[in-house]
């Protein structure tokens, strides 16, 4: 009888703890979601009204009329495009090496460096490139801005690529090796194609991360109120820096354009994240 009573008491305690932890989990989700939802709603309310044909085709104004952010859109695409060209091959190759050949001291060192770089403040990358390139190239330019973004993208791509490739079943590798295929060819023609969906997802997420960076661009590409299609000369405009400048303007119309640019940047980043998740949803490496 006492045994049954003790078991019943343990069951009630476990059930109480289960309900308590479930309630705490839901509360934690609300604590994370409510501020994010409030922020997004506020940006939408303030920024949607600024969208107009002039907003997408005009140039920014510091005083008077609000103007537009056409040069910032083009500049952001140039900066992110250049950074992607530099970071994607290097990051993907590093991730492949770590997953397939990195179980040694060199691999451990690369992982440590990648993890450390993932956690550094973005402004540190901007200051570093400012001293390395901007001062030696005679001024702000798109190349310096792209290199600073590359520093932020490479570790993310590297670690995500490594994780995805490690998910590819070992039986796939063994089957190729059993047929006499060299290991390097097995990696490139069997393992990587099996994990390509996850690799692309990691790349898109890394692009979404750097698309909204402001601090490194203030030290490297800076900004301009005009178009600039020369990546090696002259300041390059970008949406994050235009938003920063608009927020400092004493003119309400200019600040409204800044809110519109913030809304546009949020839409671009959300589009990249949703694309990464929807296009490759359910595609498990090796599945």
Tab-separated table of C-alpha atoms in Angstrom:
chain	number	residue	atom	x	y	z
A	1	UNK	CA	0.000	0.000	0.000
A	2	UNK	CA	2.783	2.408	0.940
A	3	UNK	CA	4.524	1.585	-2.328
A	4	UNK	CA	1.427	2.567	-4.319
A	5	UNK	CA	1.085	5.787	-2.339
A	6	UNK	CA	4.757	6.639	-2.941
A	7	UNK	CA	4.421	5.944	-6.685
A	8	UNK	CA	1.317	8.121	-6.853
A	9	UNK	CA	3.147	10.956	-5.105
A	10	UNK	CA	6.104	10.715	-7.495
A	11	UNK	CA	3.716	10.761	-10.473
A	12	UNK	CA	1.973	13.917	-9.230
A	13	UNK	CA	5.296	15.653	-8.665
A	14	UNK	CA	6.541	14.703	-12.138
A	15	UNK	CA	3.285	15.902	-13.669
A	16	UNK	CA	3.516	19.183	-11.754
A	17	UNK	CA	7.129	19.727	-12.854
A	18	UNK	CA	6.161	18.894	-16.438
A	19	UNK	CA	3.382	21.479	-16.457
A	20	UNK	CA	5.615	24.035	-14.785
A	21	UNK	CA	8.420	23.616	-17.337
A	22	UNK	CA	5.928	23.647	-20.212
A	23	UNK	CA	4.519	26.931	-18.919
A	24	UNK	CA	8.026	28.385	-18.603
A	25	UNK	CA	8.791	27.319	-22.185
A	26	UNK	CA	5.695	29.078	-23.503
A	27	UNK	CA	6.518	32.162	-21.431
A	28	UNK	CA	10.068	32.221	-22.839
A	29	UNK	CA	8.698	32.031	-26.375
A	30	UNK	CA	6.398	34.972	-25.666
A	31	UNK	CA	9.259	36.986	-24.163
A	32	UNK	CA	11.227	36.460	-27.390
A	33	UNK	CA	8.392	36.884	-29.894
A	34	UNK	CA	6.439	39.824	-28.450
A	35	UNK	CA	9.288	42.403	-28.650
A	36	UNK	CA	10.246	41.167	-32.128
A	37	UNK	CA	6.656	41.350	-33.362
A	38	UNK	CA	6.227	44.807	-31.820
A	39	UNK	CA	9.413	46.003	-33.531
A	40	UNK	CA	8.351	44.642	-36.922
A	41	UNK	CA	4.860	46.128	-36.633
A	42	UNK	CA	6.281	49.518	-35.662
A	43	UNK	CA	8.723	49.506	-38.592
A	44	UNK	CA	5.928	48.509	-40.985
A	45	UNK	CA	3.618	51.269	-39.721
A	46	UNK	CA	6.303	53.944	-39.905
A	47	UNK	CA	7.999	52.733	-43.098
A	48	UNK	CA	5.200	51.587	-45.399
A	49	UNK	CA	3.891	55.123	-45.828
A	50	UNK	CA	7.227	56.305	-47.204
A	51	UNK	CA	7.158	53.922	-50.157
A	52	UNK	CA	6.433	55.663	-53.430
A	53	UNK	CA	7.877	55.776	-56.962
A	54	UNK	CA	10.197	58.572	-55.845
A	55	UNK	CA	11.363	56.471	-52.892
A	56	UNK	CA	12.652	53.733	-55.205
A	57	UNK	CA	14.001	55.997	-57.956
A	58	UNK	CA	15.154	59.191	-56.208
A	59	UNK	CA	18.333	60.141	-54.377
A	60	UNK	CA	18.503	60.912	-50.651
A	61	UNK	CA	18.136	64.459	-49.359
A	62	UNK	CA	19.457	65.739	-46.067
A	63	UNK	CA	17.071	68.696	-45.973
A	64	UNK	CA	13.799	69.659	-47.585
A	65	UNK	CA	11.975	66.845	-49.362
A	66	UNK	CA	12.466	63.250	-48.334
A	67	UNK	CA	13.981	62.020	-51.591
A	68	UNK	CA	14.651	58.322	-52.198
A	69	UNK	CA	17.131	55.518	-51.682
A	70	UNK	CA	17.796	54.257	-55.209
A	71	UNK	CA	21.552	54.647	-54.820
A	72	UNK	CA	21.452	52.825	-51.482
A	73	UNK	CA	19.667	49.865	-53.041
A	74	UNK	CA	22.215	49.640	-55.856
A	75	UNK	CA	25.132	50.138	-53.474
A	76	UNK	CA	23.890	47.430	-51.104
A	77	UNK	CA	23.582	44.993	-53.996
A	78	UNK	CA	27.128	45.838	-55.133
A	79	UNK	CA	28.616	45.464	-51.646
A	80	UNK	CA	26.804	42.245	-50.806
A	81	UNK	CA	27.508	40.850	-54.281
A	82	UNK	CA	31.242	41.527	-54.002
A	83	UNK	CA	31.340	40.097	-50.488
A	84	UNK	CA	29.503	36.970	-51.669
A	85	UNK	CA	31.952	36.443	-54.535
A	86	UNK	CA	34.864	36.594	-52.092
A	87	UNK	CA	33.377	34.710	-49.154
A	88	UNK	CA	31.272	31.890	-50.618
A	89	UNK	CA	34.074	29.897	-52.382
A	90	UNK	CA	36.474	30.326	-49.476
A	91	UNK	CA	33.890	29.524	-46.788
A	92	UNK	CA	32.462	26.503	-48.613
A	93	UNK	CA	35.915	25.037	-49.310
A	94	UNK	CA	36.942	25.566	-45.690
A	95	UNK	CA	33.769	23.853	-44.497
A	96	UNK	CA	34.368	20.896	-46.835
A	97	UNK	CA	37.917	20.537	-45.549
A	98	UNK	CA	36.817	20.619	-41.915
A	99	UNK	CA	34.083	18.031	-42.461
A	100	UNK	CA	36.112	15.592	-44.566
A	101	UNK	CA	39.750	16.120	-43.552
A	102	UNK	CA	39.653	18.343	-40.466
A	103	UNK	CA	39.973	15.799	-37.651
A	104	UNK	CA	43.465	17.003	-36.781
A	105	UNK	CA	45.255	19.892	-35.096
A	106	UNK	CA	44.920	22.165	-38.115
A	107	UNK	CA	41.197	21.502	-38.308
A	108	UNK	CA	40.805	22.242	-34.621
A	109	UNK	CA	42.666	25.525	-35.043
A	110	UNK	CA	40.490	26.535	-38.013
A	111	UNK	CA	37.324	25.749	-36.028
A	112	UNK	CA	38.588	27.821	-33.112
A	113	UNK	CA	39.342	30.781	-35.384
A	114	UNK	CA	35.966	30.478	-37.137
A	115	UNK	CA	34.063	30.332	-33.849
A	116	UNK	CA	36.014	33.309	-32.518
A	117	UNK	CA	35.372	35.359	-35.663
A	118	UNK	CA	31.671	34.543	-35.484
A	119	UNK	CA	31.471	36.231	-32.105
A	120	UNK	CA	33.517	39.372	-32.761
A	121	UNK	CA	31.619	42.676	-32.992
A	122	UNK	CA	31.142	43.766	-36.584
A	123	UNK	CA	32.685	47.158	-35.873
A	124	UNK	CA	36.008	45.423	-35.152
A	125	UNK	CA	36.054	44.109	-38.717
A	126	UNK	CA	35.385	47.637	-39.966
A	127	UNK	CA	38.206	49.168	-37.936
A	128	UNK	CA	40.606	46.433	-39.040
A	129	UNK	CA	39.853	46.932	-42.744
A	130	UNK	CA	39.969	50.706	-42.281
A	131	UNK	CA	43.581	50.445	-41.157
A	132	UNK	CA	44.463	47.745	-43.678
A	133	UNK	CA	42.819	49.011	-46.873
A	134	UNK	CA	41.113	52.389	-46.536
A	135	UNK	CA	44.197	54.230	-45.333
A	136	UNK	CA	46.359	52.530	-47.973
A	137	UNK	CA	43.931	53.024	-50.872
A	138	UNK	CA	43.457	56.740	-50.387
A	139	UNK	CA	39.893	56.753	-49.087
A	140	UNK	CA	36.633	54.920	-48.680
A	141	UNK	CA	35.644	52.434	-51.364
A	142	UNK	CA	33.350	49.494	-52.044
A	143	UNK	CA	36.181	46.949	-52.025
A	144	UNK	CA	37.046	47.768	-48.421
A	145	UNK	CA	33.386	47.526	-47.446
A	146	UNK	CA	33.016	44.174	-49.189
A	147	UNK	CA	36.128	42.792	-47.488
A	148	UNK	CA	34.781	43.810	-44.069
A	149	UNK	CA	31.523	41.993	-44.844
A	150	UNK	CA	33.517	39.002	-46.081
A	151	UNK	CA	35.176	38.721	-42.674
A	152	UNK	CA	31.715	38.385	-41.143
A	153	UNK	CA	30.391	35.946	-43.746
A	154	UNK	CA	33.240	33.431	-44.015
A	155	UNK	CA	33.006	31.896	-40.516
A	156	UNK	CA	29.229	31.522	-40.782
A	157	UNK	CA	29.471	29.793	-44.163
A	158	UNK	CA	32.370	27.628	-42.991
A	159	UNK	CA	30.668	26.279	-39.889
A	160	UNK	CA	27.281	25.809	-41.541
A	161	UNK	CA	28.868	23.975	-44.485
A	162	UNK	CA	30.812	21.707	-42.152
A	163	UNK	CA	27.696	20.869	-40.154
A	164	UNK	CA	25.625	20.062	-43.232
A	165	UNK	CA	28.289	17.874	-44.840
A	166	UNK	CA	28.693	15.908	-41.615
A	167	UNK	CA	24.985	15.036	-41.881
A	168	UNK	CA	25.555	13.149	-45.131
A	169	UNK	CA	25.356	9.414	-44.269
A	170	UNK	CA	28.681	7.638	-44.186
A	171	UNK	CA	27.215	4.814	-46.281
A	172	UNK	CA	27.197	7.138	-49.301
A	173	UNK	CA	30.905	7.755	-48.944
A	174	UNK	CA	31.611	4.065	-48.378
A	175	UNK	CA	29.654	3.054	-51.471
A	176	UNK	CA	31.651	5.425	-53.668
A	177	UNK	CA	34.972	4.412	-52.136
A	178	UNK	CA	34.087	0.718	-52.553
A	179	UNK	CA	33.724	1.322	-56.291
A	180	UNK	CA	37.269	2.631	-56.432
A	181	UNK	CA	36.444	6.341	-56.592
A	182	UNK	CA	39.236	8.476	-55.057
A	183	UNK	CA	38.334	10.223	-51.825
A	184	UNK	CA	38.651	13.730	-53.237
A	185	UNK	CA	36.375	12.834	-56.139
A	186	UNK	CA	33.914	11.199	-53.748
A	187	UNK	CA	33.802	14.414	-51.765
A	188	UNK	CA	33.260	16.676	-54.761
A	189	UNK	CA	30.926	14.492	-56.846
A	190	UNK	CA	28.987	12.555	-54.219
A	191	UNK	CA	29.090	14.207	-50.800
A	192	UNK	CA	28.836	17.868	-51.809
A	193	UNK	CA	25.902	17.353	-54.240
A	194	UNK	CA	24.068	15.469	-51.482
A	195	UNK	CA	24.511	18.445	-49.130
A	196	UNK	CA	24.121	21.290	-51.629
A	197	UNK	CA	20.678	22.341	-50.359
A	198	UNK	CA	21.986	22.841	-46.836
A	199	UNK	CA	25.075	24.649	-48.112
A	200	UNK	CA	22.943	27.093	-50.094
A	201	UNK	CA	20.749	27.650	-47.052
A	202	UNK	CA	23.785	28.568	-44.954
A	203	UNK	CA	25.025	30.923	-47.668
A	204	UNK	CA	21.672	32.720	-47.871
A	205	UNK	CA	21.523	33.089	-44.101
A	206	UNK	CA	25.037	34.565	-44.033
A	207	UNK	CA	24.032	37.064	-46.748
A	208	UNK	CA	20.964	37.998	-44.736
A	209	UNK	CA	23.155	38.609	-41.705
A	210	UNK	CA	25.545	41.063	-43.368
A	211	UNK	CA	22.948	42.848	-45.507
A	212	UNK	CA	21.923	44.966	-42.534
A	213	UNK	CA	25.376	45.696	-41.101
A	214	UNK	CA	26.097	49.373	-40.562
A	215	UNK	CA	29.159	49.657	-38.320
A	216	UNK	CA	31.763	48.071	-40.639
A	217	UNK	CA	30.525	50.100	-43.618
A	218	UNK	CA	30.890	53.385	-41.741
A	219	UNK	CA	34.638	52.721	-41.540
A	220	UNK	CA	35.134	51.241	-45.006
A	221	UNK	CA	32.579	52.177	-47.688
A	222	UNK	CA	31.096	55.138	-45.795
A	223	UNK	CA	28.205	56.654	-47.797
A	224	UNK	CA	27.252	58.957	-50.639
A	225	UNK	CA	24.154	60.784	-51.842
A	226	UNK	CA	24.874	59.739	-55.425
A	227	UNK	CA	25.350	56.572	-57.438
A	228	UNK	CA	28.797	55.018	-57.519
A	229	UNK	CA	29.592	52.123	-59.843
A	230	UNK	CA	33.349	52.148	-59.224
A	231	UNK	CA	34.189	49.533	-56.576
A	232	UNK	CA	37.791	50.689	-56.118
A	233	UNK	CA	37.248	54.426	-55.842
A	234	UNK	CA	34.904	56.678	-53.899
A	235	UNK	CA	32.432	56.138	-51.092
A	236	UNK	CA	29.726	53.574	-51.781
A	237	UNK	CA	26.152	54.227	-50.565
A	238	UNK	CA	24.237	51.475	-48.792
A	239	UNK	CA	20.838	51.128	-47.174
A	240	UNK	CA	22.098	50.612	-43.592
A	241	UNK	CA	24.255	53.757	-43.665
A	242	UNK	CA	21.502	55.779	-45.382
A	243	UNK	CA	19.159	54.755	-42.566
A	244	UNK	CA	21.767	55.862	-40.036
A	245	UNK	CA	22.168	59.243	-41.737
A	246	UNK	CA	18.409	59.743	-42.078
A	247	UNK	CA	17.897	59.040	-38.387
A	248	UNK	CA	20.277	61.915	-37.565
A	249	UNK	CA	18.506	64.410	-39.830
A	250	UNK	CA	16.492	67.228	-38.202
A	251	UNK	CA	13.962	67.064	-41.059
A	252	UNK	CA	10.899	64.891	-40.479
A	253	UNK	CA	10.526	64.061	-44.194
A	254	UNK	CA	14.069	62.717	-44.315
A	255	UNK	CA	13.494	60.625	-41.210
A	256	UNK	CA	10.365	59.169	-42.830
A	257	UNK	CA	12.479	58.056	-45.789
A	258	UNK	CA	14.811	56.440	-43.267
A	259	UNK	CA	11.872	54.480	-41.837
A	260	UNK	CA	10.938	53.410	-45.368
A	261	UNK	CA	14.501	52.245	-45.993
A	262	UNK	CA	14.449	50.318	-42.705
A	263	UNK	CA	11.225	48.617	-43.783
A	264	UNK	CA	12.759	47.780	-47.170
A	265	UNK	CA	15.840	46.308	-45.503
A	266	UNK	CA	13.663	44.185	-43.211
A	267	UNK	CA	11.693	42.928	-46.211
A	268	UNK	CA	14.902	42.018	-48.062
A	269	UNK	CA	16.330	40.116	-45.076
A	270	UNK	CA	13.037	38.340	-44.385
A	271	UNK	CA	12.831	37.366	-48.056
A	272	UNK	CA	16.293	35.799	-47.932
A	273	UNK	CA	15.512	33.901	-44.733
A	274	UNK	CA	12.162	32.651	-46.020
A	275	UNK	CA	13.735	31.640	-49.319
A	276	UNK	CA	16.401	29.653	-47.499
A	277	UNK	CA	13.791	27.826	-45.435
A	278	UNK	CA	11.016	27.308	-47.974
A	279	UNK	CA	13.019	26.350	-51.047
A	280	UNK	CA	15.031	23.712	-49.204
A	281	UNK	CA	12.460	22.705	-46.598
A	282	UNK	CA	12.553	18.997	-45.869
A	283	UNK	CA	15.607	18.330	-48.015
A	284	UNK	CA	17.845	16.397	-45.681
A	285	UNK	CA	21.376	15.647	-46.876
A	286	UNK	CA	21.530	12.134	-48.126
A	287	UNK	CA	17.773	11.793	-47.820
